[in-house]
XYZ file of C-alpha atoms in Angstrom:
575
model
C 113.793 142.339 165.781
C 112.655 143.245 169.293
C 115.273 143.008 171.999
C 115.357 139.528 173.547
C 113.223 137.891 170.838
C 115.469 135.681 168.745
C 114.313 133.350 165.938
C 115.089 130.401 168.202
C 112.967 131.850 171.006
C 110.043 132.446 168.623
C 110.145 128.816 167.541
C 110.249 127.625 171.146
C 107.227 129.783 171.956
C 105.273 128.522 168.948
C 106.136 124.935 169.848
C 104.669 125.446 173.348
C 101.441 127.115 172.220
C 98.216 125.183 171.636
C 96.714 127.129 168.743
C 93.285 125.540 169.159
C 93.194 126.564 172.812
C 94.426 130.075 172.001
C 91.867 130.701 169.262
C 89.119 128.696 170.970
C 89.195 131.144 173.883
C 88.068 133.843 171.447
C 86.223 131.994 168.672
C 83.669 129.166 168.936
C 85.269 126.174 167.197
C 83.952 122.682 166.418
C 86.033 119.707 165.413
C 85.703 118.449 161.846
C 88.030 115.508 161.301
C 91.563 116.583 162.138
C 90.736 120.279 161.908
C 88.569 122.819 163.711
C 85.994 125.050 162.043
C 84.337 128.296 163.128
C 83.009 131.660 162.028
C 85.858 133.921 160.980
C 86.609 136.641 163.550
C 88.070 138.902 160.862
C 85.011 139.370 158.636
C 81.254 138.911 158.878
C 80.034 135.546 157.611
C 77.107 133.193 158.192
C 78.735 129.985 156.967
C 81.935 128.973 158.802
C 85.039 129.189 156.646
C 87.670 129.715 159.354
C 89.855 126.630 159.816
C 92.421 125.823 162.499
C 94.865 123.018 161.712
C 96.415 121.782 164.987
C 99.215 119.606 163.607
C 100.466 122.475 161.448
C 99.750 125.130 164.123
C 98.154 127.225 161.413
C 94.813 128.939 160.786
C 93.221 130.019 157.532
C 89.949 131.637 156.434
C 88.774 130.645 152.984
C 86.425 133.630 152.990
C 88.719 136.599 153.578
C 92.145 134.980 153.311
C 93.306 135.705 156.871
C 95.934 133.159 157.838
C 98.976 132.622 159.984
C 100.298 131.166 163.221
C 99.677 132.024 166.862
C 101.712 135.226 166.662
C 99.807 136.381 163.578
C 96.493 135.663 165.308
C 97.272 137.868 168.298
C 98.540 140.626 166.007
C 95.351 140.520 163.919
C 92.756 139.755 166.612
C 94.090 141.438 169.748
C 95.698 144.309 167.769
C 99.080 143.695 169.364
C 102.349 144.532 167.727
C 104.906 141.788 167.178
C 106.870 142.081 170.462
C 103.631 142.295 172.446
C 102.262 139.166 170.746
C 105.396 137.121 171.412
C 105.552 138.362 175.004
C 101.904 137.417 175.608
C 102.370 133.924 174.164
C 105.515 133.445 176.238
C 103.607 134.500 179.347
C 100.824 132.017 178.622
C 103.413 129.288 178.091
C 105.217 130.131 181.335
C 108.378 131.210 179.533
C 110.584 134.145 180.458
C 111.439 136.543 177.666
C 115.238 136.557 177.313
C 116.654 139.807 178.693
C 113.200 141.363 178.523
C 113.863 143.638 181.487
C 117.526 144.324 180.764
C 118.500 147.825 179.673
C 119.107 148.023 175.923
C 122.729 147.739 174.963
C 122.601 150.751 172.713
C 121.636 153.199 175.445
C 120.763 153.766 179.096
C 117.758 152.322 180.881
C 114.708 154.274 179.584
C 112.608 153.806 182.713
C 113.811 156.995 184.458
C 112.935 158.871 181.263
C 109.378 157.520 181.333
C 109.133 158.486 185.015
C 110.235 162.051 184.257
C 107.730 162.379 181.409
C 104.926 161.047 183.621
C 105.835 163.561 186.338
C 105.834 166.373 183.787
C 102.403 165.316 182.498
C 101.035 165.337 186.043
C 102.598 168.765 186.653
C 100.980 170.263 183.540
C 97.600 168.767 184.459
C 97.783 170.302 187.947
C 98.646 173.679 186.461
C 95.539 173.577 184.267
C 93.452 173.198 187.420
C 95.316 175.474 189.823
C 97.617 178.014 188.158
C 96.394 181.634 188.425
C 96.867 182.183 184.686
C 95.345 178.869 183.577
C 91.903 180.422 183.087
C 92.946 181.579 179.613
C 93.645 177.966 178.691
C 90.383 176.785 180.249
C 88.441 179.460 178.372
C 90.106 178.477 175.112
C 89.207 174.801 175.563
C 85.632 175.674 176.515
C 85.464 177.932 173.479
C 86.339 174.904 171.369
C 83.450 173.073 173.001
C 85.577 170.661 175.001
C 84.316 169.410 178.343
C 86.340 168.804 181.467
C 85.670 165.086 181.089
C 87.204 164.859 177.627
C 90.142 167.047 178.689
C 90.830 164.651 181.557
C 90.527 161.610 179.267
C 93.301 162.955 177.050
C 95.335 164.311 179.976
C 95.380 167.933 178.777
C 97.483 170.362 180.781
C 98.890 173.867 180.922
C 102.516 174.990 180.754
C 102.645 178.276 182.703
C 104.311 181.377 181.287
C 107.770 182.148 182.553
C 111.081 180.475 181.964
C 111.422 177.878 184.693
C 108.068 176.653 186.044
C 108.788 173.006 185.221
C 112.508 173.374 185.848
C 111.878 174.632 189.370
C 109.516 171.749 190.084
C 111.426 168.780 188.630
C 114.916 170.047 187.834
C 116.556 170.154 191.238
C 120.247 169.409 191.031
C 122.375 168.337 188.113
C 120.617 164.948 187.804
C 117.172 166.555 187.687
C 118.225 168.918 184.916
C 119.851 166.052 183.027
C 116.626 164.034 183.133
C 114.544 166.979 181.923
C 117.014 167.625 179.121
C 116.982 163.963 178.082
C 113.174 164.110 177.977
C 113.288 167.191 175.741
C 111.517 169.327 178.336
C 114.181 171.989 178.866
C 116.683 173.740 176.615
C 120.254 174.496 177.603
C 121.737 177.811 176.497
C 125.306 178.365 175.404
C 126.159 179.788 178.827
C 124.960 176.589 180.523
C 121.706 178.029 181.884
C 118.463 176.164 181.172
C 114.846 177.148 180.553
C 111.526 175.376 179.937
C 110.852 174.326 176.356
C 107.068 174.688 176.754
C 105.813 178.021 178.080
C 102.284 179.475 178.103
C 100.873 176.592 176.095
C 98.048 174.069 176.303
C 99.779 170.716 176.650
C 98.800 167.515 174.840
C 100.626 164.435 176.188
C 101.489 161.849 173.550
C 101.178 158.228 174.688
C 102.533 154.959 173.405
C 100.385 151.846 173.012
C 100.904 150.994 176.686
C 99.712 154.416 177.835
C 103.139 155.740 178.803
C 103.845 159.397 178.048
C 106.499 159.702 175.340
C 106.433 163.419 174.656
C 104.190 166.449 174.306
C 102.604 168.777 171.850
C 101.956 172.340 172.981
C 99.591 174.929 171.487
C 100.391 178.560 172.138
C 97.599 180.684 173.617
C 98.556 183.988 172.010
C 99.483 184.810 168.423
C 103.119 183.769 168.683
C 104.984 181.213 166.624
C 105.179 178.343 166.314
C 101.489 177.758 166.850
C 102.183 174.129 167.744
C 105.428 172.915 169.272
C 106.288 169.231 169.674
C 108.861 167.515 171.831
C 112.159 166.884 170.065
C 113.311 163.379 169.212
C 114.492 161.546 172.328
C 115.476 158.022 173.280
C 111.775 157.108 173.601
C 110.015 159.614 171.326
C 110.174 159.333 167.545
C 107.679 161.478 165.646
C 107.709 159.220 162.618
C 106.512 156.215 164.619
C 103.906 157.517 167.041
C 100.303 158.607 166.515
C 98.402 160.994 168.747
C 95.182 159.448 170.055
C 95.907 155.829 169.110
C 96.176 154.800 172.745
C 92.806 156.401 173.527
C 91.216 154.852 170.422
C 92.364 151.395 171.485
C 91.204 152.038 175.035
C 87.737 153.016 173.769
C 87.379 149.868 171.651
C 89.607 146.847 171.243
C 88.372 146.588 167.648
C 87.407 150.060 166.369
C 85.376 150.028 163.127
C 87.978 152.216 161.447
C 90.766 154.654 162.152
C 90.444 158.224 160.913
C 93.692 160.122 160.353
C 93.244 163.866 160.906
C 95.721 166.722 161.063
C 95.283 168.232 164.537
C 95.233 167.201 168.173
C 92.036 169.166 168.807
C 90.337 167.414 165.888
C 91.051 164.075 167.570
C 89.649 165.256 170.901
C 86.567 166.957 169.424
C 85.648 163.841 167.441
C 86.055 161.696 170.558
C 83.676 164.008 172.421
C 81.114 163.447 169.659
C 81.380 159.676 170.186
C 83.757 159.188 167.277
C 86.652 157.812 169.358
C 88.703 156.395 166.502
C 90.500 159.502 165.217
C 94.286 159.803 165.380
C 96.772 162.423 164.210
C 100.327 162.388 162.985
C 102.762 164.570 164.885
C 103.214 167.458 162.505
C 104.638 165.270 159.747
C 103.320 163.383 156.739
C 102.247 159.813 157.438
C 105.271 157.517 157.485
C 105.441 153.825 156.483
C 105.921 152.885 160.145
C 102.789 154.781 161.166
C 100.853 153.253 158.289
C 101.809 149.740 159.356
C 100.571 150.465 162.861
C 97.324 151.957 161.558
C 96.535 149.012 159.298
C 97.167 146.584 162.147
C 94.800 148.449 164.442
C 91.533 148.610 162.475
C 89.763 147.008 159.499
C 89.481 150.304 157.595
C 91.616 153.428 157.301
C 90.318 156.859 156.289
C 92.568 159.870 155.712
C 90.857 163.221 156.292
C 92.184 166.330 154.533
C 91.077 169.796 153.519
C 89.626 169.889 150.027
C 91.982 172.636 148.830
C 95.141 172.162 146.786
C 97.362 171.761 149.844
C 95.029 169.163 151.317
C 94.948 167.153 148.112
C 98.725 167.316 147.847
C 98.996 165.942 151.383
C 96.467 163.236 150.523
C 98.473 162.242 147.454
C 101.604 161.914 149.572
C 99.705 159.664 151.979
C 98.472 157.563 149.055
C 101.941 156.996 147.647
C 103.163 156.008 151.104
C 100.272 153.557 151.454
C 100.705 151.776 148.111
C 103.219 149.132 149.286
C 100.860 148.094 152.104
C 97.401 148.131 150.508
C 95.315 145.301 149.153
C 94.895 143.041 152.205
C 91.133 143.277 152.753
C 91.535 146.655 154.489
C 90.001 149.546 152.534
C 91.951 152.803 152.489
C 89.803 155.867 151.761
C 90.177 159.634 151.555
C 87.715 162.189 152.923
C 88.023 165.728 151.573
C 86.296 168.374 153.685
C 84.343 171.386 152.395
C 86.318 174.599 152.033
C 86.949 176.341 155.335
C 86.020 173.323 157.458
C 88.072 170.993 159.609
C 86.837 167.874 161.440
C 86.304 169.859 164.639
C 84.061 172.515 163.083
C 82.271 170.110 160.748
C 81.256 167.597 163.390
C 79.876 170.433 165.532
C 77.918 171.786 162.588
C 76.565 168.497 161.226
C 76.642 166.117 164.187
C 77.968 162.611 164.558
C 75.548 160.790 162.233
C 76.115 163.125 159.290
C 79.879 163.034 159.805
C 79.879 159.231 159.833
C 77.890 159.283 156.595
C 80.706 161.314 155.074
C 83.164 158.670 156.257
C 81.097 155.902 154.700
C 81.112 157.762 151.391
C 84.817 158.621 151.473
C 86.732 158.223 148.211
C 88.392 154.802 147.754
C 92.130 154.811 147.176
C 91.694 153.411 143.661
C 89.327 156.229 142.673
C 91.570 158.951 144.080
C 94.603 157.363 142.410
C 93.219 157.537 138.887
C 91.389 160.845 139.398
C 94.624 162.489 140.513
C 96.659 161.028 137.668
C 94.008 162.022 135.112
C 93.954 165.663 136.189
C 94.965 167.845 133.261
C 94.945 164.953 130.765
C 92.590 164.660 127.797
C 91.612 161.002 127.897
C 89.749 161.343 124.603
C 93.144 161.452 122.883
C 95.757 158.754 122.481
C 98.348 161.110 123.932
C 96.348 161.661 127.105
C 95.691 157.960 127.617
C 99.348 157.133 126.981
C 100.393 159.739 129.553
C 98.011 158.225 132.105
C 99.389 154.760 131.430
C 102.981 155.973 131.799
C 102.204 157.751 135.082
C 100.159 154.934 136.619
C 102.254 151.900 135.773
C 105.209 152.641 138.127
C 102.762 153.274 140.971
C 100.943 149.992 140.375
C 104.275 148.196 140.554
C 104.567 149.402 144.165
C 101.345 147.600 145.150
C 101.907 144.054 146.483
C 101.302 141.375 143.870
C 97.857 139.851 144.118
C 94.202 140.463 143.442
C 94.146 144.150 144.323
C 97.022 145.052 142.034
C 95.405 143.001 139.298
C 92.144 144.905 139.692
C 93.981 148.228 139.552
C 95.676 147.072 136.349
C 92.294 146.162 134.866
C 90.905 149.571 135.808
C 93.882 151.267 134.171
C 93.399 149.162 131.040
C 89.762 150.268 130.795
C 90.724 153.922 131.210
C 93.368 153.836 128.481
C 91.394 151.567 126.162
C 93.721 148.560 126.191
C 92.789 144.895 126.579
C 92.794 143.856 130.243
C 96.044 142.217 131.362
C 96.072 138.434 131.312
C 95.150 136.975 134.682
C 94.385 140.423 136.078
C 98.057 141.287 136.467
C 99.797 144.426 135.414
C 101.109 144.072 131.880
C 104.776 143.061 132.010
C 107.392 145.190 130.387
C 108.824 142.181 128.606
C 107.319 138.858 127.672
C 107.401 136.165 130.320
C 110.154 133.642 129.710
C 108.323 130.707 131.231
C 104.868 129.328 130.467
C 102.024 129.908 132.883
C 101.581 126.204 133.761
C 105.132 126.049 135.135
C 104.590 129.220 137.180
C 101.508 127.527 138.652
C 103.593 124.451 139.469
C 106.146 126.564 141.336
C 103.478 128.393 143.313
C 101.793 125.107 144.210
C 105.099 123.708 145.454
C 105.608 126.803 147.615
C 102.103 126.513 149.080
C 102.521 122.808 149.794
C 105.847 123.260 151.586
C 104.560 126.178 153.646
C 101.633 124.066 154.833
C 103.554 120.814 155.231
C 107.330 121.314 155.532
C 107.766 117.602 156.237
C 107.240 116.930 152.532
C 110.877 117.883 151.992
C 111.972 114.651 153.679
C 110.328 112.629 150.892
C 112.159 114.416 148.075
C 115.000 112.755 146.200
C 116.208 115.932 144.476
C 117.319 119.344 145.606
C 117.788 122.593 143.661
C 120.881 122.916 141.512
C 122.296 126.337 140.607
C 119.201 128.459 139.891
C 121.041 131.781 139.627
C 120.370 132.020 135.874
C 116.612 131.541 136.252
C 114.058 134.273 135.740
C 111.291 132.086 137.171
C 108.980 133.921 139.619
C 108.992 132.131 142.946
C 112.098 130.025 142.331
C 114.133 131.949 144.893
C 111.407 131.541 147.522
C 111.104 127.808 146.843
C 114.863 127.437 147.210
C 114.820 129.436 150.469
C 112.017 127.265 151.894
C 113.958 124.090 151.187
C 117.093 125.577 152.752
C 115.187 126.573 155.907
C 113.579 123.130 156.213
C 116.868 121.308 155.675
C 118.531 123.507 158.303
C 115.852 122.790 160.919
C 114.058 119.450 160.431
C 110.772 119.234 162.289
C 109.561 122.745 161.478
C 105.795 123.168 161.399
C 104.139 125.371 158.815
C 103.641 128.070 161.416
C 107.307 127.987 162.419
C 108.417 128.156 158.796
C 106.244 131.190 158.155
C 107.632 132.834 161.276
C 111.202 132.350 160.054
C 110.312 134.380 156.979
C 108.548 137.207 158.808
C 109.941 140.619 157.798
C 111.829 138.994 154.915
C 111.343 140.082 151.275
C 109.236 136.943 150.836
C 106.562 137.832 153.414
C 104.235 139.656 150.952
C 104.440 136.716 148.533
C 103.561 134.237 151.278
C 100.559 136.353 152.273
C 99.155 136.088 148.731
C 99.202 132.312 148.399
C 95.976 131.534 150.291
C 94.063 130.465 147.180
C 96.369 127.440 146.896
C 95.771 126.074 150.382
C 92.924 123.776 149.387
C 95.025 121.427 147.221
C 93.357 118.039 147.757
C 96.138 115.460 147.361
C 97.569 112.559 149.292
C 100.909 112.977 151.029
C 102.601 111.111 148.201
C 100.825 113.268 145.634
C 101.938 116.452 147.354
C 105.545 115.256 147.525
C 105.402 114.357 143.835
C 104.137 117.868 143.005
C 107.020 119.488 144.874
C 109.565 117.128 143.354
C 108.172 117.765 139.880
C 108.534 121.511 140.357
C 112.154 121.161 141.469
C 112.995 118.846 138.568
C 111.444 121.252 136.066
C 113.352 124.178 137.531
C 116.602 122.189 137.567
C 116.064 121.361 133.910
C 115.331 124.975 133.021
C 118.328 126.174 135.036
C 120.547 123.794 133.099
C 119.274 125.117 129.775
C 119.695 128.700 130.938
C 123.234 128.026 132.082
C 124.173 126.412 128.785
C 122.611 129.268 126.853
C 124.640 131.727 128.874
C 127.834 129.903 127.914
C 126.963 130.107 124.211
C 126.408 133.839 124.549
C 130.065 134.304 125.486
C 132.012 134.790 122.279
C 135.545 134.426 123.570
C 136.962 131.480 125.485
C 139.239 133.939 127.218
C 136.184 135.280 129.068
C 135.432 131.890 130.630
C 136.687 130.129 133.719
C 138.504 126.795 133.202
C 135.374 124.909 134.267
C 133.220 126.885 131.826
C 135.670 126.216 128.985
C 135.520 122.471 129.656
C 131.714 122.535 129.702
C 131.551 124.575 126.503
C 133.963 122.286 124.630
C 131.972 119.250 125.711
C 128.752 120.885 124.572
C 130.215 121.842 121.202
C 131.531 118.321 120.766
C 128.086 116.848 121.322
C 126.572 119.291 118.814
C 129.236 118.317 116.213
C 128.398 114.619 116.660
C 124.824 115.361 115.687
């Protein structure tokens, strides 16, 4: 959790926020009874299906499934990350973020580090304009077709040759050298002497979402190695989290139509010059889960762009496997494979913007690439080939969040291997379900009802018993919801959802939108929840008794278990 943002503070913020006012400033809403209705801001529609429920501080779209509280809305609509969303809501509510400006406990104040990096970026930019040997860098950039305007937009610079150009400018005294070392800009030798990390390179500053410089990438001008050199990990720079060009993409459009992940800094800049300002690049590494989360929060569609050769397809497959746990939430993930010998830079210059965008529109969907890759080398006309495909695909499908998308992938797999489609569109289970479908529906309905109206718990006359022996999907979540509500009476649905953010239950909660339209009275809803708990209590009792009978020796039991088993056996003897 972000520093200063505690669960208690989140709940206080949500309690102070008027969700109708927050959303109404961005979406035209009209009152319909106790709720507000408008056109969904997250997908194109002509008939309003976007509902805001003031008393629950919750919104939901029955068209695309988008739903959540005030924090979720800012994350989805304004493309903020979680700390930014909470901070913005606190600001609107006139609340101070606890310890927001205090240095983190785990390290020194990072602000001097940001200042040093900003000074270094300005130094490199000046050198590109004024250094006697910068013409080689200028000629290289012009040779790549880049204009001075686009170079300025991305803050490109030049690290002069020599060992101490930056050190001489910013490294005066022991403190100056210490700051440069902490920023990863100089290297200290064994004898204590220091020298510039970046020398005779075109410099690409890497920004965070707020536009602060975090680090640099440098491209060598001659034939030396490495061709590209990145800043090392520092207190503020982590290669696995950041994305080159994301700040510029967000600056160009608050809601870009898509994000295109390419492999090189110059690809990002060239595409931006051709009015395709939504390209980003990883920092010399494969896409990480953290980067993927940020990408999916920033645009409605994600396209990975790779070379069409074997290495490119291998990199694409790695990106696909990383994406599986986060796909299926109305955001298409596609893969564009380029012709041999081309990269985005050369291809957009050859074909132009319109033709390149047509390639993006026709990019391969994740589902197609998934099964094409797994089918490579298999003869699907034989039982052996189809069985091999099934064995390879099933573990991957299990990594996809439960819901419609995983069900559709399971159906597609069933068609490919010639098996009946799985019941309900779900992946075929490895063992038969132990509970009937109607009871699973009852549990899911109880979960949905409590999430929308936590106050129902006050009307219940039962609570869960020991459910540890149950294999019932959703039972653990239902029990957790009741525990959270009992611990904090007065929770709204939005507050309850927020308490479970980043928990193992969050993906399950996100998939329950189809149950939100349950049309029952308050008493009817409470009866549904109570019925689910009673059924689960009954099943838990049977499971516990069955577990006792499975134990052959009384010596294996606790005294309490022995008493229960003797009583049970006595009742059976009476019959």
